[in-house]
Structure formats: C-alpha cells, structure tokens
PDB file of C-alpha atoms in Angstrom:
ATOM      1  CA  PHE D   1      -5.277-147.806  56.055  1.00 64.00           C
ATOM      2  CA  LYS D   2      -1.224-146.490  57.884  1.00 66.00           C
ATOM      3  CA  THR D   3      -2.009-147.899  60.897  1.00 72.00           C
ATOM      4  CA  ILE D   4      -3.622-150.883  59.902  1.00 66.00           C
ATOM      5  CA  MET D   5      -0.452-151.563  57.717  1.00 61.00           C
ATOM      6  CA  GLN D   6       1.682-150.854  60.289  1.00 65.00           C
ATOM      7  CA  GLU D   7       0.346-152.705  62.406  1.00 63.00           C
ATOM      8  CA  SER D   8       0.067-155.891  60.529  1.00 63.00           C
ATOM      9  CA  ALA D   9       3.797-154.772  59.182  1.00 64.00           C
ATOM     10  CA  THR D  10       5.131-156.013  63.134  1.00 70.00           C
ATOM     11  CA  ALA D  11       2.841-158.499  63.733  1.00 71.00           C
ATOM     12  CA  ALA D  12       5.052-159.851  60.979  1.00 75.00           C
ATOM     13  CA  ASN D  13       8.148-158.465  62.290  1.00 76.00           C
ATOM     14  CA  ASP D  14       6.220-160.643  65.376  1.00 83.00           C
ATOM     15  CA  LYS D  15       6.599-164.493  63.954  1.00 84.00           C
ATOM     16  CA  HIS D  16      10.077-163.345  62.228  1.00 87.00           C
ATOM     17  CA  ARG D  17      11.994-162.864  65.105  1.00 88.00           C
ATOM     18  CA  ALA D  18       9.982-165.764  66.864  1.00 89.00           C
ATOM     19  CA  PHE D  19      10.760-168.362  64.223  1.00 88.00           C
ATOM     20  CA  LEU D  20      14.721-166.535  63.858  1.00 91.00           C
ATOM     21  CA  ASP D  21      14.523-167.401  68.142  1.00 91.00           C
ATOM     22  CA  LYS D  22      13.850-170.855  66.978  1.00 88.00           C
ATOM     23  CA  VAL D  23      17.100-170.871  64.690  1.00 90.00           C
ATOM     24  CA  PRO D  24      20.519-172.955  66.403  1.00 89.00           C
ATOM     25  CA  ILE D  25      22.949-170.686  64.216  1.00 91.00           C
ATOM     26  CA  LEU D  26      21.797-167.437  64.845  1.00 92.00           C
ATOM     27  CA  ASN D  27      21.647-168.070  68.558  1.00 93.00           C
ATOM     28  CA  SER D  28      24.533-165.607  68.960  1.00 95.00           C
ATOM     29  CA  LEU D  29      22.593-163.073  67.172  1.00 94.00           C
ATOM     30  CA  SER D  30      21.288-159.736  70.162  1.00 95.00           C
ATOM     31  CA  THR D  31      18.147-159.083  70.307  1.00 91.00           C
ATOM     32  CA  MET D  32      18.699-156.001  68.179  1.00 92.00           C
ATOM     33  CA  GLU D  33      20.436-158.332  65.674  1.00 94.00           C
ATOM     34  CA  LYS D  34      17.626-160.787  64.676  1.00 92.00           C
ATOM     35  CA  MET D  35      15.182-157.219  64.851  1.00 90.00           C
ATOM     36  CA  GLN D  36      17.574-156.385  61.787  1.00 92.00           C
ATOM     37  CA  LEU D  37      17.679-159.847  60.312  1.00 92.00           C
ATOM     38  CA  ALA D  38      13.352-160.233  60.784  1.00 90.00           C
ATOM     39  CA  ASP D  39      12.862-157.239  59.190  1.00 88.00           C
ATOM     40  CA  ALA D  40      15.699-158.239  56.259  1.00 89.00           C
ATOM     41  CA  LEU D  41      13.611-161.624  56.014  1.00 88.00           C
ATOM     42  CA  LYS D  42      11.609-162.137  52.432  1.00 89.00           C
ATOM     43  CA  VAL D  43       9.228-165.546  52.741  1.00 89.00           C
ATOM     44  CA  LYS D  44       9.633-167.606  49.347  1.00 93.00           C
ATOM     45  CA  THR D  45       6.819-170.141  49.324  1.00 94.00           C
ATOM     46  CA  TYR D  46       6.825-173.722  47.271  1.00 95.00           C
ATOM     47  CA  LYS D  47       5.194-176.412  45.905  1.00 94.00           C
ATOM     48  CA  ALA D  48       5.832-180.126  46.442  1.00 92.00           C
ATOM     49  CA  GLY D  49       8.981-181.304  43.812  1.00 89.00           C
ATOM     50  CA  ASP D  50       9.442-177.553  43.385  1.00 94.00           C
ATOM     51  CA  ASN D  51      13.452-177.173  42.622  1.00 93.00           C
ATOM     52  CA  ILE D  52      14.874-174.149  45.127  1.00 94.00           C
ATOM     53  CA  ILE D  53      18.213-174.161  43.709  1.00 92.00           C
ATOM     54  CA  LYS D  54      20.541-175.999  42.074  1.00 87.00           C
ATOM     55  CA  GLU D  55      24.127-176.784  41.001  1.00 86.00           C
ATOM     56  CA  GLY D  56      25.638-173.928  39.257  1.00 86.00           C
ATOM     57  CA  ASP D  57      23.281-170.697  40.735  1.00 91.00           C
ATOM     58  CA  ASP D  58      25.010-167.618  42.113  1.00 90.00           C
ATOM     59  CA  GLY D  59      24.685-168.783  45.799  1.00 87.00           C
ATOM     60  CA  ASP D  60      23.349-165.576  46.867  1.00 89.00           C
ATOM     61  CA  ASP D  61      20.103-166.703  49.032  1.00 92.00           C
ATOM     62  CA  PHE D  62      20.634-168.470  52.702  1.00 91.00           C
ATOM     63  CA  PHE D  63      17.563-170.318  52.968  1.00 93.00           C
ATOM     64  CA  ILE D  64      15.790-171.298  56.443  1.00 93.00           C
ATOM     65  CA  VAL D  65      12.806-173.902  56.489  1.00 94.00           C
ATOM     66  CA  GLU D  66       9.955-172.566  57.930  1.00 91.00           C
ATOM     67  CA  GLU D  67       7.633-175.929  57.773  1.00 92.00           C
ATOM     68  CA  GLY D  68       7.756-178.960  55.520  1.00 95.00           C
ATOM     69  CA  GLU D  69      10.596-180.871  53.866  1.00 96.00           C
ATOM     70  CA  VAL D  70      13.235-180.220  52.004  1.00 96.00           C
ATOM     71  CA  VAL D  71      15.926-182.699  49.980  1.00 95.00           C
ATOM     72  CA  CYS D  72      18.620-182.098  49.100  1.00 94.00           C
ATOM     73  CA  THR D  73      19.647-184.287  45.611  1.00 93.00           C
ATOM     74  CA  LYS D  74      22.579-184.056  42.697  1.00 92.00           C
ATOM     75  CA  ASN D  75      22.583-185.117  39.054  1.00 90.00           C
ATOM     76  CA  LYS D  76      24.320-188.147  39.876  1.00 92.00           C
ATOM     77  CA  ALA D  77      23.939-190.108  35.729  1.00 94.00           C
ATOM     78  CA  GLY D  78      21.120-188.567  35.160  1.00 91.00           C
ATOM     79  CA  VAL D  79      19.826-189.694  38.365  1.00 93.00           C
ATOM     80  CA  GLU D  80      18.322-187.586  40.832  1.00 90.00           C
ATOM     81  CA  VAL D  81      21.000-189.074  44.340  1.00 93.00           C
ATOM     82  CA  GLU D  82      19.575-187.184  47.368  1.00 93.00           C
ATOM     83  CA  VAL D  83      23.179-185.798  48.770  1.00 93.00           C
ATOM     84  CA  SER D  84      22.410-184.788  52.407  1.00 93.00           C
ATOM     85  CA  PRO D  85      19.703-186.247  54.885  1.00 95.00           C
ATOM     86  CA  LYS D  86      16.299-184.187  54.321  1.00 96.00           C
ATOM     87  CA  LEU D  87      16.233-180.871  56.200  1.00 96.00           C
ATOM     88  CA  GLY D  88      13.126-179.785  58.306  1.00 95.00           C
ATOM     89  CA  ALA D  89      11.839-176.568  60.029  1.00 92.00           C
ATOM     90  CA  GLY D  90      15.206-174.558  61.470  1.00 90.00           C
ATOM     91  CA  ASN D  91      17.395-176.119  58.701  1.00 93.00           C
ATOM     92  CA  PHE D  92      19.273-173.808  56.454  1.00 91.00           C
ATOM     93  CA  PHE D  93      21.239-173.993  53.455  1.00 91.00           C
TER      94      PHE D  93
END
C-alpha cells in the first residue's frame, strides 16, 4: 500500500512539474525550485460561474490556470464588467 501511495504521489508531482515548465513567469526558477513548488501545489477545481476570489478577500493565494478559462470582473454600479483579457492555461493571478 505504501508503495502504491508513493508511486501515485510521484506521478502527480511529475505532472505538476511538467505543467510548471510551461508557465512563463516561472522560467527563471531552477529545476530544484520547480520541484519544491510542485510539492507545494494544491489543485483546486472550479465550475463555470464560480467565484474564485473577490475584491476585499485576503490575497494569500497564487493561482495558475491549468485548463479552462478565467474571467476577471469588477462590480460597477451593480453590473459585472470584465477588467482584463480572459486567462487561460499558464496564466496566473
């Protein structure tokens, strides 16, 4: 069982490292730094229309879009207005 869990964790870590190699802002990191970052990643999945973060929330998290699309909006006079281009795989906020 322990071996199965270790193999599963290693496979997930390899997938995360491969993904991080495709994120331009992380190009200056060494292989070791990317490995450490991959170890620390927590995958979160959101459904279409979910709010990920809103103005006024603590900004303690760094999000990297793995797949799909993120729309950044701001409420202006009761209307949600897009405030940046849509974010896709490899983009961050």
